[in-house]
Short mmCIF file of C-alpha atoms and ligand atoms in Angstrom, two decimals:
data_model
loop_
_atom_site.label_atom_id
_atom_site.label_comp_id
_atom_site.label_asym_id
_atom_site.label_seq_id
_atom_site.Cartn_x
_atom_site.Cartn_y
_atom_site.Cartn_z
CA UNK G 261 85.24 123.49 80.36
CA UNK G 262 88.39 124.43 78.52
CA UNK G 263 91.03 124.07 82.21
CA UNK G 264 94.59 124.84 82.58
CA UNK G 265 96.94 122.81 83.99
CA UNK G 266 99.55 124.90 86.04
CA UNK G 267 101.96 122.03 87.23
CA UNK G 268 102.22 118.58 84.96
CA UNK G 269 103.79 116.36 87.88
CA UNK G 270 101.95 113.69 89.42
CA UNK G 271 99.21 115.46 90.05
CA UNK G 272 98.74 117.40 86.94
CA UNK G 273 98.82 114.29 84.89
CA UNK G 274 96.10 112.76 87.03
CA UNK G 275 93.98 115.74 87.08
CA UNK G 276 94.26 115.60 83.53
CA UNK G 277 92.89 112.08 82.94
CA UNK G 278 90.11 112.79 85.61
CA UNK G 279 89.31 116.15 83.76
CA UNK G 280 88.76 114.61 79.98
CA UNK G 281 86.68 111.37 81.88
CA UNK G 282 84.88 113.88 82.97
CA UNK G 283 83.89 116.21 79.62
CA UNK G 284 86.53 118.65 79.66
CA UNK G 285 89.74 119.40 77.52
CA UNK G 286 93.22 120.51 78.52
CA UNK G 287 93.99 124.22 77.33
CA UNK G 288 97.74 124.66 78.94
CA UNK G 289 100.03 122.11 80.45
CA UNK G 290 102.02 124.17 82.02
CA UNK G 291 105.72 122.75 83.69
CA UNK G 292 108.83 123.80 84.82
CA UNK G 293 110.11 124.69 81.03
CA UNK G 294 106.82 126.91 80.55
CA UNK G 295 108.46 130.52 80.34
CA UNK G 296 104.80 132.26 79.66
CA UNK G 297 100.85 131.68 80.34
CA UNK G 298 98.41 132.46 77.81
CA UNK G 299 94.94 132.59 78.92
CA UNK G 300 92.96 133.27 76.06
CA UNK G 301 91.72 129.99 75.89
CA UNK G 302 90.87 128.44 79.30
CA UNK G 303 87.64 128.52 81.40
CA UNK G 304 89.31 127.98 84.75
CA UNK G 305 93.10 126.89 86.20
CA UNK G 306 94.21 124.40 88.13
CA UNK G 307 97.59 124.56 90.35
CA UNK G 308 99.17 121.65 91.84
CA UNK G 309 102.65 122.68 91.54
CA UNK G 310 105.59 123.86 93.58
CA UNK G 311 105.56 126.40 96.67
CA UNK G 312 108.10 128.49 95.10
CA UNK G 313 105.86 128.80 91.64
CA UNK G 314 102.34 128.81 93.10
CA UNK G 315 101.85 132.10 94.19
CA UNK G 316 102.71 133.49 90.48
CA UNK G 317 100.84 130.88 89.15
CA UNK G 318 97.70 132.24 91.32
CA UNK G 319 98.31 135.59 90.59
CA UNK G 320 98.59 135.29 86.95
CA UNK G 321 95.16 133.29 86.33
CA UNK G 322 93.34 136.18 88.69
CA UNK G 323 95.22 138.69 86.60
CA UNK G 324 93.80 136.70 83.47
CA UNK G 325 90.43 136.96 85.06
CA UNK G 326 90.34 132.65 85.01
CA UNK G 327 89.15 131.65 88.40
CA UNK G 328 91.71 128.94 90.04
CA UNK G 329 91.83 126.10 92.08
CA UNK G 330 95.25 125.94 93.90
CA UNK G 331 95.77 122.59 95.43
CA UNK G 332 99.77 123.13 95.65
CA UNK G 333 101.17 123.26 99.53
CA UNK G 334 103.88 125.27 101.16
CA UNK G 335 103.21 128.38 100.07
CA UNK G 336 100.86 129.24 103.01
CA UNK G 337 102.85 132.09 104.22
CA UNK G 338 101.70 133.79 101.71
CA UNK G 339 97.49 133.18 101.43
CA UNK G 340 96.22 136.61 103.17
CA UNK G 341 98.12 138.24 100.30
CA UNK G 342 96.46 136.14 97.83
CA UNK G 343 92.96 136.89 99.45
CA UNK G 344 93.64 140.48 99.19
CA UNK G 345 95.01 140.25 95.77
CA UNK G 346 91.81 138.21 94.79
CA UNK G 347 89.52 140.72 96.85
CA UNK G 348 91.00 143.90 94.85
CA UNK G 349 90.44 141.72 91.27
CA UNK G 350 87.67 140.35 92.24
CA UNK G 351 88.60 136.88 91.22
CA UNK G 352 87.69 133.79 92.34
CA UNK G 353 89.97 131.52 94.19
CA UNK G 354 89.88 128.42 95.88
CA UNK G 355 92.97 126.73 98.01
CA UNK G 356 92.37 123.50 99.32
CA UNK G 357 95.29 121.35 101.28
CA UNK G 358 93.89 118.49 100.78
CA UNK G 359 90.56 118.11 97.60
CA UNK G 360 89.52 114.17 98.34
CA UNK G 361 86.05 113.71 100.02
CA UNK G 362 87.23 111.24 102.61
CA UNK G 363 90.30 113.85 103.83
CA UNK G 364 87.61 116.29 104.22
CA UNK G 365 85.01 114.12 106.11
CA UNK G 366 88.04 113.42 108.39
CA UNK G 367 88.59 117.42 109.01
CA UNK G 368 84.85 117.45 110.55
CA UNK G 369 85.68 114.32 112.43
CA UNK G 370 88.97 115.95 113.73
CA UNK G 371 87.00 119.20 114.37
CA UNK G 372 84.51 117.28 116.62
CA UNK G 373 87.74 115.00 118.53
CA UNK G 374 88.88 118.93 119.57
CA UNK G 375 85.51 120.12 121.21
CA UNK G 376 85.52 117.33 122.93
CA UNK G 377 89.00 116.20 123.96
CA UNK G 378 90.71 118.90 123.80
CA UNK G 379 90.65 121.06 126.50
CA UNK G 380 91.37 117.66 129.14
CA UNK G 381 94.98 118.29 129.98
CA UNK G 382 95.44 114.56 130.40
CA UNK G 383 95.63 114.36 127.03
CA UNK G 384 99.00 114.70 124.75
CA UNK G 385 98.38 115.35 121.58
CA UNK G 386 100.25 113.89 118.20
CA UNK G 387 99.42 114.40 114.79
CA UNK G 388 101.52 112.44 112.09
CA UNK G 389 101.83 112.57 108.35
CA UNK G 390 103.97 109.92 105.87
CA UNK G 391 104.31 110.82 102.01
CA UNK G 392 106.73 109.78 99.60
CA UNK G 393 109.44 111.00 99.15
CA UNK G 394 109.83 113.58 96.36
CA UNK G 395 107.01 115.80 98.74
CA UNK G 396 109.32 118.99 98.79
CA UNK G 397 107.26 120.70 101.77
CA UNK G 398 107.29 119.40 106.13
CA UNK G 399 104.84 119.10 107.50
CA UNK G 400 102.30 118.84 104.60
CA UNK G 401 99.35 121.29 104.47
CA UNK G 402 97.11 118.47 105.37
CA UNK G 403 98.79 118.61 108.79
CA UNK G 404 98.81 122.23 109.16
CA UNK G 405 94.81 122.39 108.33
CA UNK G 406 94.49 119.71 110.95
CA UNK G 407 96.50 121.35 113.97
CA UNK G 408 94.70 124.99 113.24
CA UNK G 409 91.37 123.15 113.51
CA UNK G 410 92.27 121.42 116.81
CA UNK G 411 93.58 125.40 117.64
CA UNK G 412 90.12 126.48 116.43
CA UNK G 413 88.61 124.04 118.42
CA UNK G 414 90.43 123.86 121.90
CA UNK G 415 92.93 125.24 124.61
CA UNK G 416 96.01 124.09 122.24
CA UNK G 417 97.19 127.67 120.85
CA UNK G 418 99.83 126.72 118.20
CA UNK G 419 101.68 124.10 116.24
CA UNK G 420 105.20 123.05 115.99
CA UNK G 421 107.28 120.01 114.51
CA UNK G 422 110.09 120.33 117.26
CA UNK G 423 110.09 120.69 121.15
CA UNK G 424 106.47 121.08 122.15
CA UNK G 425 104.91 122.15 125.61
CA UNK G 426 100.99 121.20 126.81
CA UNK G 427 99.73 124.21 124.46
CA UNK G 428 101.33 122.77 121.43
CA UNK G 429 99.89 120.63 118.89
CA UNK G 430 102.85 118.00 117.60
CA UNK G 431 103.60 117.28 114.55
CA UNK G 432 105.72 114.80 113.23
CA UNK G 433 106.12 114.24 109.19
CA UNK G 434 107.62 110.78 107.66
CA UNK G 435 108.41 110.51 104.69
CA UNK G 436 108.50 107.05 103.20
CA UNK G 437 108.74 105.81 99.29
CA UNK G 438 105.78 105.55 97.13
CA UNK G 439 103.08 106.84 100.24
CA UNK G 440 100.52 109.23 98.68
CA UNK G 441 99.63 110.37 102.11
CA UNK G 442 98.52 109.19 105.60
CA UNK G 443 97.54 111.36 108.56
CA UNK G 444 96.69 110.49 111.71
CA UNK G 445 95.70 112.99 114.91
CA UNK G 446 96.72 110.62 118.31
CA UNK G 447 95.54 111.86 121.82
CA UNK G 448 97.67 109.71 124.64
CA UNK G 449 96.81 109.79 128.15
CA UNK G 450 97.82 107.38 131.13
CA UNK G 451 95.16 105.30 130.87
CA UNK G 452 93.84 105.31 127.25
CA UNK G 453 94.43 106.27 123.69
CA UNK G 454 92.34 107.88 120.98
CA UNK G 455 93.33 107.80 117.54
CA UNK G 456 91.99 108.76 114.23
CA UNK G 457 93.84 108.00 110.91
CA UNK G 458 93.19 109.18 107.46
CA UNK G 459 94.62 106.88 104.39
CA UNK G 460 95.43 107.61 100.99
CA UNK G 461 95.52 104.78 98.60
CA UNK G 462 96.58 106.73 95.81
CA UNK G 463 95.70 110.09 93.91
CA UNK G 464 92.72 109.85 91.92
CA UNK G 465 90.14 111.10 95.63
CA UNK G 466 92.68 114.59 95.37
CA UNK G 467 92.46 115.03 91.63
CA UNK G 468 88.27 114.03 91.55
CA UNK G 469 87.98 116.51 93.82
CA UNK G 470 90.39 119.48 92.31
CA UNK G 471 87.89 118.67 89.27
CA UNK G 472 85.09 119.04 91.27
CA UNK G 473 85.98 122.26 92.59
CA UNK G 474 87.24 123.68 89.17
CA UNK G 475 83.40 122.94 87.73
CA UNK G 476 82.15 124.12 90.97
CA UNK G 477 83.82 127.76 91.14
CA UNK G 478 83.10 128.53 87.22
CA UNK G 479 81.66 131.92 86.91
CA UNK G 480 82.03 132.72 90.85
CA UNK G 481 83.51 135.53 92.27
CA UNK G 482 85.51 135.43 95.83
CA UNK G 483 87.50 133.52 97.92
CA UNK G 484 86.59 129.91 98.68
CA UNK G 485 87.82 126.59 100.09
CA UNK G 486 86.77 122.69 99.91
CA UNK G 487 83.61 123.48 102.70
CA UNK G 488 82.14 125.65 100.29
CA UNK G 489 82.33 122.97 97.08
CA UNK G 490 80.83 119.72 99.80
CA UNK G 491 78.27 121.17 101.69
CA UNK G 492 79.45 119.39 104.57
CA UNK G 493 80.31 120.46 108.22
N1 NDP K 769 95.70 119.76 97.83
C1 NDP K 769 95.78 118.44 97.53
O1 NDP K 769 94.77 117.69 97.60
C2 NDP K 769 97.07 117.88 97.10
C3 NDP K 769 98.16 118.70 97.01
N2 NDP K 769 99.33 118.25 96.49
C4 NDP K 769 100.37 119.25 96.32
O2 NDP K 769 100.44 119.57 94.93
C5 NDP K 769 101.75 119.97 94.60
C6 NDP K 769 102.22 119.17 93.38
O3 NDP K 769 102.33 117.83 93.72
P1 NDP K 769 102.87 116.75 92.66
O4 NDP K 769 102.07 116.78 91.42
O5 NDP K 769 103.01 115.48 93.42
O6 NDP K 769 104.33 117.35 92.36
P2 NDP K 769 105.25 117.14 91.07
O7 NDP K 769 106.64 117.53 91.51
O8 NDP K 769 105.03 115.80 90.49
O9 NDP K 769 104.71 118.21 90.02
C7 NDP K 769 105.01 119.57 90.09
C8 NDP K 769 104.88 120.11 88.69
O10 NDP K 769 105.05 121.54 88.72
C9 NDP K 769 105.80 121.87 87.57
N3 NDP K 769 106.33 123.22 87.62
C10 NDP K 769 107.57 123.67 87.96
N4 NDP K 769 107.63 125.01 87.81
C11 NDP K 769 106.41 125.41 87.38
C12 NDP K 769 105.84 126.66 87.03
N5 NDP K 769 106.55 127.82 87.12
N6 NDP K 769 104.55 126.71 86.62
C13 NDP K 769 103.82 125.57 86.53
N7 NDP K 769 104.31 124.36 86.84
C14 NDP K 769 105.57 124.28 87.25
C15 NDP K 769 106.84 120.78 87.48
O11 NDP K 769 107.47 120.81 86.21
P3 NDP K 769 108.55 119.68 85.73
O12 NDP K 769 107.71 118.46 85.46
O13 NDP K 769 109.12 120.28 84.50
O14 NDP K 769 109.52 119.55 86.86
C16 NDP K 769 105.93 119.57 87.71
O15 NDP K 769 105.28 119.21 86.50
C17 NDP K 769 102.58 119.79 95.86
O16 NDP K 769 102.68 121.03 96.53
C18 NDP K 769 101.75 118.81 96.71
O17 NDP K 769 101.96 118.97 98.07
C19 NDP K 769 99.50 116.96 96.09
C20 NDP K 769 98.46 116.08 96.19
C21 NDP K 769 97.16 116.46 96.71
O1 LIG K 770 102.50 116.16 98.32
C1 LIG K 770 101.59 115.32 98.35
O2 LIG K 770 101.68 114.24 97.73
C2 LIG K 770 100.36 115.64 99.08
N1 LIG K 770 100.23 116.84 99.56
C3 LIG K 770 99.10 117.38 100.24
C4 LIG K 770 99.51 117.89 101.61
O3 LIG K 770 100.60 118.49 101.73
O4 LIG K 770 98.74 117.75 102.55
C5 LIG K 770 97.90 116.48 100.22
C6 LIG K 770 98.18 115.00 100.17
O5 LIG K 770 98.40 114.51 101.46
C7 LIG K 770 99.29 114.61 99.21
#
């Protein structure tokens, strides 16, 4: 597959390397000095870039008819418009906060921890995140996908990174040099603790995975996420 790189940061680079290991080729390499997109050439898009650029990014490659994998965060205020946008194309579109397999094993996990923890009102509930940091976006979509599962999955109704009462789902984000992302969901009672704890030890399980779903969503149509691509849960 010819793929398009929108964002050449840390990721992008990465995704790159993965991409060619993988038997593909690089048809745009697209950065902050990239003042058009031209599609002609590219099977399907990949956007790990900022929150102010993704959106345009995403609506450009539906425009262009590419499908897209959007892996950037912080733009979230904006994804019903995207579906819509996708919907009315009929493109295909895939946002994912967080593409490695062991971050999305740990979503079922956390899923699970809810049903079954979360409606006990001894139980306060933490959820912390440390990245490096460059990471422009607080708390990081990783976070966010966690606390609206635990909402999904309990009495907690919404989530907040300041004062918090017993329906709120805390969450605190650290940011520390050189960490490519830890996440852990703590419940705290009285008498006991439960605690699960997702580690990063670097990038390559996000980019695999962004390459994974870019092969995956090739001639699709629709709206998808990382559930879809795995199979799992
Ligand atoms: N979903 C997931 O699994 C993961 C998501 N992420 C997210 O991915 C995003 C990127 O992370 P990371 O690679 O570390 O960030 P970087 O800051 O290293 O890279 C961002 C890239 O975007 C480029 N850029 C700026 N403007 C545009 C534009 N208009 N179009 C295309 N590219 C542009 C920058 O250009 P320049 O180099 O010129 O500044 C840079 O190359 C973040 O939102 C992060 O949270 C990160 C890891 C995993
Ligand atoms: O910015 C990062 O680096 C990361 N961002 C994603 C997020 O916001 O959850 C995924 C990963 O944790 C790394």
């Amino acid at each position: 597959m010819k793929i398009a790189l929108l964002g050449y940061g840390r990721m992008g680079k990465i995704i790159e390397r993965v991409a060619i290991e993988r038997g593909h080729s690089i048809s745009i390499k697209a950065d902050s000095k990239t003042t058009s997109l031209n599609f002609s050439d590219t099977d399907v898009a990949i956007d790990f870039s900022l929150p102010s650029t993704a959106v345009s990014n995403i609506k450009a490659s539906i425009d262009a008819k590419v499908p897209v994998i959007s892996g950037t965060t912080g733009w979230l205020e904006s994804y019903e418009d995207i579906v819509s946008y996708c919907n009315e194309k009929k493109g295909a579109f895939l946002y994912a906060s967080n593409f490695s397999l062991g971050v999305n094993i740990f979503f079922e996990v956390n899923r699970v921890l809810a049903k079954l923890i979360g409606n006990y009102s001894d139980y306060k509930l933490n959820i912390e995140e440390i990245h490096h940091t460059k990471k422009l976006d607080a708390p990081s979509g990783t976070a966010i996908s966690l606390a609206e599962d635990i909402i999904q999955n309990s009495k907690f109704t919404n989530w907040a990174m300041d004062k918090t009462n017993a329906d709120t789902v805390k969450i605190e984000a650290k940011r520390i040099v050189d960490v490519p992302g830890t996440h852990i969901v703590n419940y705290d009672s009285e008498v006991d603790s439960i605690e699960i704890k997702h580690t990063a030890h670097n990038r390559e399980g996000f980019a695999l995975g962004a390459v994974i779903a870019a092969e995956w969503i090739a001639n699709k149509k629709g709206v998808f996420n990382m559930k879809d691509v795995l199979n799992i849960g």
